[in-house]
């Protein structure tokens, strides 16, 4: 349970650092949202809004915790999120690259479900 | 504050009813997630997973509460979510169709920011 709280705090730190680089710097009607659902362990960064007549709706990062493991579900940034999690103190076996299909995960060097 | 709690409960009811119709019925490695971030007032339904070698990542519904108003930010279903919110007791002026560009909103019959 203590490890779980530690992982949540690490994800929070990761997301807020990346949110700082997000869309909102442009002068537009686009909001950078940090979604932090501690109850269900779903965590995201989203850009939502309008740029003139163009709708912007983009999830750049989505991370979950399932059964004590951290799943990277989406990464539209150039950052190596798994590497960043490692450097922040997450155990390698506890990181699952959801972006790879299940059959590939045993060969990623990271965790499996 | 009491109205805000009422609106959160209505959104929870709406999302869980729609989540029941979501992807997960198929026999695949796709999870239907209900994201419920009460702290930041972001609410979503997502399908996340793999169908064979195809990655599934789809947000079907996204609703926010901002300044006491309910924003429909995304709706990939055929349901009329604004109408459903009305029927559940939300005041018309408190519903904002984020899916319409800001200039159009005064003509929707629903609220404006």
Coordinates of C-alpha atoms in Angstrom, one line a residue:
Chain A
X1 CA 0.0 0.0 0.0
X2 CA 2.9 2.3 0.8
X3 CA 4.5 1.4 -2.6
X4 CA 1.2 2.2 -4.3
X5 CA 1.1 5.7 -2.7
X6 CA 4.8 6.2 -3.7
X7 CA 3.9 5.2 -7.3
X8 CA 0.9 7.6 -7.4
X9 CA 3.1 10.4 -6.2
X10 CA 5.7 9.6 -8.9
X11 CA 3.1 9.6 -11.6
X12 CA 1.8 12.9 -10.3
X13 CA 5.2 14.4 -10.5
X14 CA 5.8 13.0 -14.0
X15 CA 2.5 14.3 -15.4
X16 CA 2.8 17.8 -13.9
X17 CA 6.3 18.1 -15.3
X18 CA 5.0 17.1 -18.8
X19 CA 1.9 19.2 -18.6
X20 CA 4.1 22.3 -18.3
X21 CA 5.3 21.6 -21.9
X22 CA 1.8 21.1 -23.3
X23 CA -0.4 23.1 -25.6
X24 CA -1.4 25.8 -23.3
X25 CA 1.6 28.0 -24.1
X26 CA -0.1 28.9 -27.4
X27 CA -2.6 31.8 -27.2
X28 CA -5.6 29.7 -28.0
X29 CA -8.8 28.4 -26.5
X30 CA -7.1 25.1 -25.6
X31 CA -6.9 23.9 -22.0
X32 CA -4.3 21.5 -20.8
X33 CA -6.0 19.1 -18.4
X34 CA -4.3 16.9 -15.9
X35 CA -6.6 14.1 -15.0
X36 CA -5.8 12.4 -11.7
X37 CA -8.3 9.7 -10.7
X38 CA -6.7 8.3 -7.6
X39 CA -9.7 6.2 -6.9
X40 CA -9.6 4.2 -10.1
X41 CA -5.9 4.8 -10.8
X42 CA -6.2 6.5 -14.2
X43 CA -3.9 9.4 -15.0
X44 CA -3.8 11.5 -18.1
X45 CA -2.7 14.7 -19.8
X46 CA -5.2 16.0 -22.3
X47 CA -5.4 19.1 -24.6
X48 CA -9.0 20.1 -25.0
X49 CA -10.5 23.1 -26.7
X50 CA -10.7 25.1 -29.9
X51 CA -8.2 26.6 -32.2
X52 CA -10.2 28.9 -34.3
X53 CA -12.7 26.5 -36.0
X54 CA -10.6 23.4 -35.3
X55 CA -11.5 21.2 -32.4
X56 CA -8.5 20.0 -30.4
X57 CA -8.9 16.9 -28.4
X58 CA -5.8 15.0 -27.7
X59 CA -4.6 12.7 -24.9
X60 CA -0.8 12.9 -24.9
X61 CA -0.1 10.7 -21.9
X62 CA -2.2 8.0 -20.2
X63 CA -0.9 6.0 -17.3
X64 CA -2.7 3.4 -15.2
X65 CA -1.9 1.4 -12.0
X66 CA -3.3 -2.1 -12.2
X67 CA -2.5 -4.8 -9.6
X68 CA 0.3 -2.7 -8.3
X69 CA 1.9 -2.2 -11.7
X70 CA 2.3 1.0 -13.7
X71 CA 0.9 0.7 -17.3
X72 CA 1.9 3.2 -19.9
X73 CA -1.2 3.2 -22.1
X74 CA -0.5 6.2 -24.3
X75 CA 2.5 8.4 -25.1
X76 CA 2.2 10.9 -27.9
X77 CA 5.3 12.8 -26.6
X78 CA 8.9 12.2 -27.6
X79 CA 9.8 11.4 -24.0
X80 CA 10.8 7.9 -22.8
X81 CA 8.3 7.7 -20.0
X82 CA 9.4 4.2 -18.9
X83 CA 13.0 5.4 -18.5
X84 CA 11.8 8.5 -16.6
X85 CA 9.8 6.2 -14.3
X86 CA 12.8 4.1 -13.7
X87 CA 14.9 7.1 -12.8
X88 CA 12.2 8.2 -10.4
X89 CA 12.5 4.9 -8.5
X90 CA 10.0 2.5 -10.0
X91 CA 11.1 -1.1 -10.2
X92 CA 11.5 -2.3 -13.8
X93 CA 9.2 -5.3 -13.4
X94 CA 6.5 -2.9 -12.2
X95 CA 6.4 -1.0 -15.5
X96 CA 4.2 -2.5 -18.3
X97 CA 4.4 -1.1 -21.8
X98 CA 0.7 -1.3 -22.7
X99 CA 1.6 0.2 -26.0
X100 CA 3.2 -3.1 -27.1
X101 CA 0.8 -6.0 -27.8
X102 CA 0.8 -8.6 -25.0
X103 CA 2.9 -11.1 -26.9
X104 CA 5.8 -8.7 -27.3
X105 CA 5.9 -7.6 -23.6
X106 CA 8.1 -10.5 -22.4
X107 CA 10.8 -9.2 -24.8
X108 CA 10.7 -5.5 -23.8
X109 CA 12.8 -6.0 -20.7
X110 CA 9.9 -4.4 -18.7
X111 CA 7.1 -6.1 -16.8
X112 CA 4.3 -8.4 -17.9
X113 CA 0.8 -8.5 -16.6
Chain B
X1 CA -21.7 23.3 -3.4
X2 CA -24.8 21.1 -3.0
X3 CA -25.7 21.6 -6.6
X4 CA -22.1 20.6 -7.6
X5 CA -22.4 17.4 -5.7
X6 CA -25.7 16.7 -7.3
X7 CA -24.2 17.3 -10.8
X8 CA -21.3 14.9 -10.0
X9 CA -23.7 12.2 -9.0
X10 CA -25.7 12.7 -12.2
X11 CA -22.6 12.5 -14.3
X12 CA -21.6 9.3 -12.4
X13 CA -25.0 7.8 -13.2
X14 CA -24.8 8.8 -16.8
X15 CA -21.3 7.4 -17.3
X16 CA -21.9 4.1 -15.6
X17 CA -25.1 3.6 -17.7
X18 CA -23.2 4.2 -20.9
X19 CA -20.1 2.2 -19.8
X20 CA -22.4 -0.8 -19.6
X21 CA -22.9 -0.6 -23.4
X22 CA -19.3 -0.2 -24.2
X23 CA -16.6 -2.4 -25.8
X24 CA -16.0 -4.9 -23.0
X25 CA -18.8 -7.1 -24.1
X26 CA -16.6 -8.4 -26.9
X27 CA -14.2 -11.2 -26.0
X28 CA -11.1 -9.2 -26.5
X29 CA -8.2 -7.7 -24.4
X30 CA -10.0 -4.4 -24.3
X31 CA -10.9 -2.8 -21.0
X32 CA -13.7 -0.3 -20.5
X33 CA -12.5 2.4 -18.1
X34 CA -14.6 4.9 -16.3
X35 CA -12.4 7.8 -15.3
X36 CA -13.9 9.7 -12.4
X37 CA -11.6 12.5 -11.2
X38 CA -13.8 14.3 -8.6
X39 CA -10.9 16.5 -7.5
X40 CA -10.4 18.2 -10.9
X41 CA -13.9 17.4 -12.3
X42 CA -12.9 15.4 -15.3
X43 CA -15.1 12.4 -16.2
X44 CA -14.6 9.9 -19.1
X45 CA -15.4 6.6 -20.6
X46 CA -12.5 5.0 -22.4
X47 CA -11.8 1.7 -24.3
X48 CA -8.2 0.7 -23.9
X49 CA -6.4 -2.4 -24.9
X50 CA -5.6 -4.7 -27.8
X51 CA -7.7 -6.6 -30.3
X52 CA -5.3 -9.0 -31.8
X53 CA -2.5 -6.8 -33.2
X54 CA -4.7 -3.6 -33.3
X55 CA -4.3 -1.1 -30.5
X56 CA -7.6 0.2 -29.2
X57 CA -7.6 3.6 -27.5
X58 CA -10.8 5.5 -27.7
X59 CA -12.5 8.0 -25.5
X60 CA -16.2 7.8 -26.2
X61 CA -17.5 10.3 -23.6
X62 CA -15.7 13.1 -21.8
X63 CA -17.6 15.5 -19.5
X64 CA -16.1 18.3 -17.3
X65 CA -17.5 20.6 -14.6
X66 CA -16.0 24.1 -14.9
X67 CA -17.3 27.0 -12.8
X68 CA -20.4 25.1 -11.9
X69 CA -21.3 24.2 -15.5
X70 CA -21.3 20.8 -17.2
X71 CA -19.2 20.8 -20.3
X72 CA -19.7 18.0 -22.9
X73 CA -16.2 17.7 -24.3
X74 CA -16.5 14.6 -26.3
X75 CA -19.3 12.2 -27.4
X76 CA -18.6 9.4 -29.8
X77 CA -21.8 7.7 -29.0
X78 CA -25.2 8.1 -30.7
X79 CA -26.8 9.3 -27.5
X80 CA -28.0 12.9 -26.9
X81 CA -26.0 13.4 -23.7
X82 CA -27.3 17.0 -23.3
X83 CA -30.9 15.8 -23.4
X84 CA -30.1 13.0 -21.0
X85 CA -28.6 15.5 -18.6
X86 CA -31.7 17.7 -18.8
X87 CA -33.9 14.7 -18.0
X88 CA -31.7 13.9 -15.0
X89 CA -32.4 17.4 -13.6
X90 CA -29.6 19.6 -14.9
X91 CA -30.6 23.2 -15.6
X92 CA -30.3 24.0 -19.4
X93 CA -28.1 27.0 -18.8
X94 CA -25.7 24.8 -16.9
X95 CA -24.9 22.6 -19.9
X96 CA -22.3 23.7 -22.3
X97 CA -21.7 22.0 -25.6
X98 CA -18.0 22.1 -25.8
X99 CA -18.2 20.2 -29.1
X100 CA -19.5 23.4 -30.7
X101 CA -17.1 26.2 -31.3
X102 CA -17.5 29.1 -28.9
X103 CA -19.2 31.5 -31.4
X104 CA -21.9 28.9 -32.0
X105 CA -22.8 28.3 -28.4
X106 CA -25.2 31.2 -27.9
X107 CA -27.4 29.7 -30.7
X108 CA -27.5 26.1 -29.3
X109 CA -30.2 26.9 -26.7
X110 CA -27.8 25.6 -24.1
X111 CA -25.4 27.5 -21.8
X112 CA -22.4 29.6 -22.6
X113 CA -19.2 29.9 -20.6

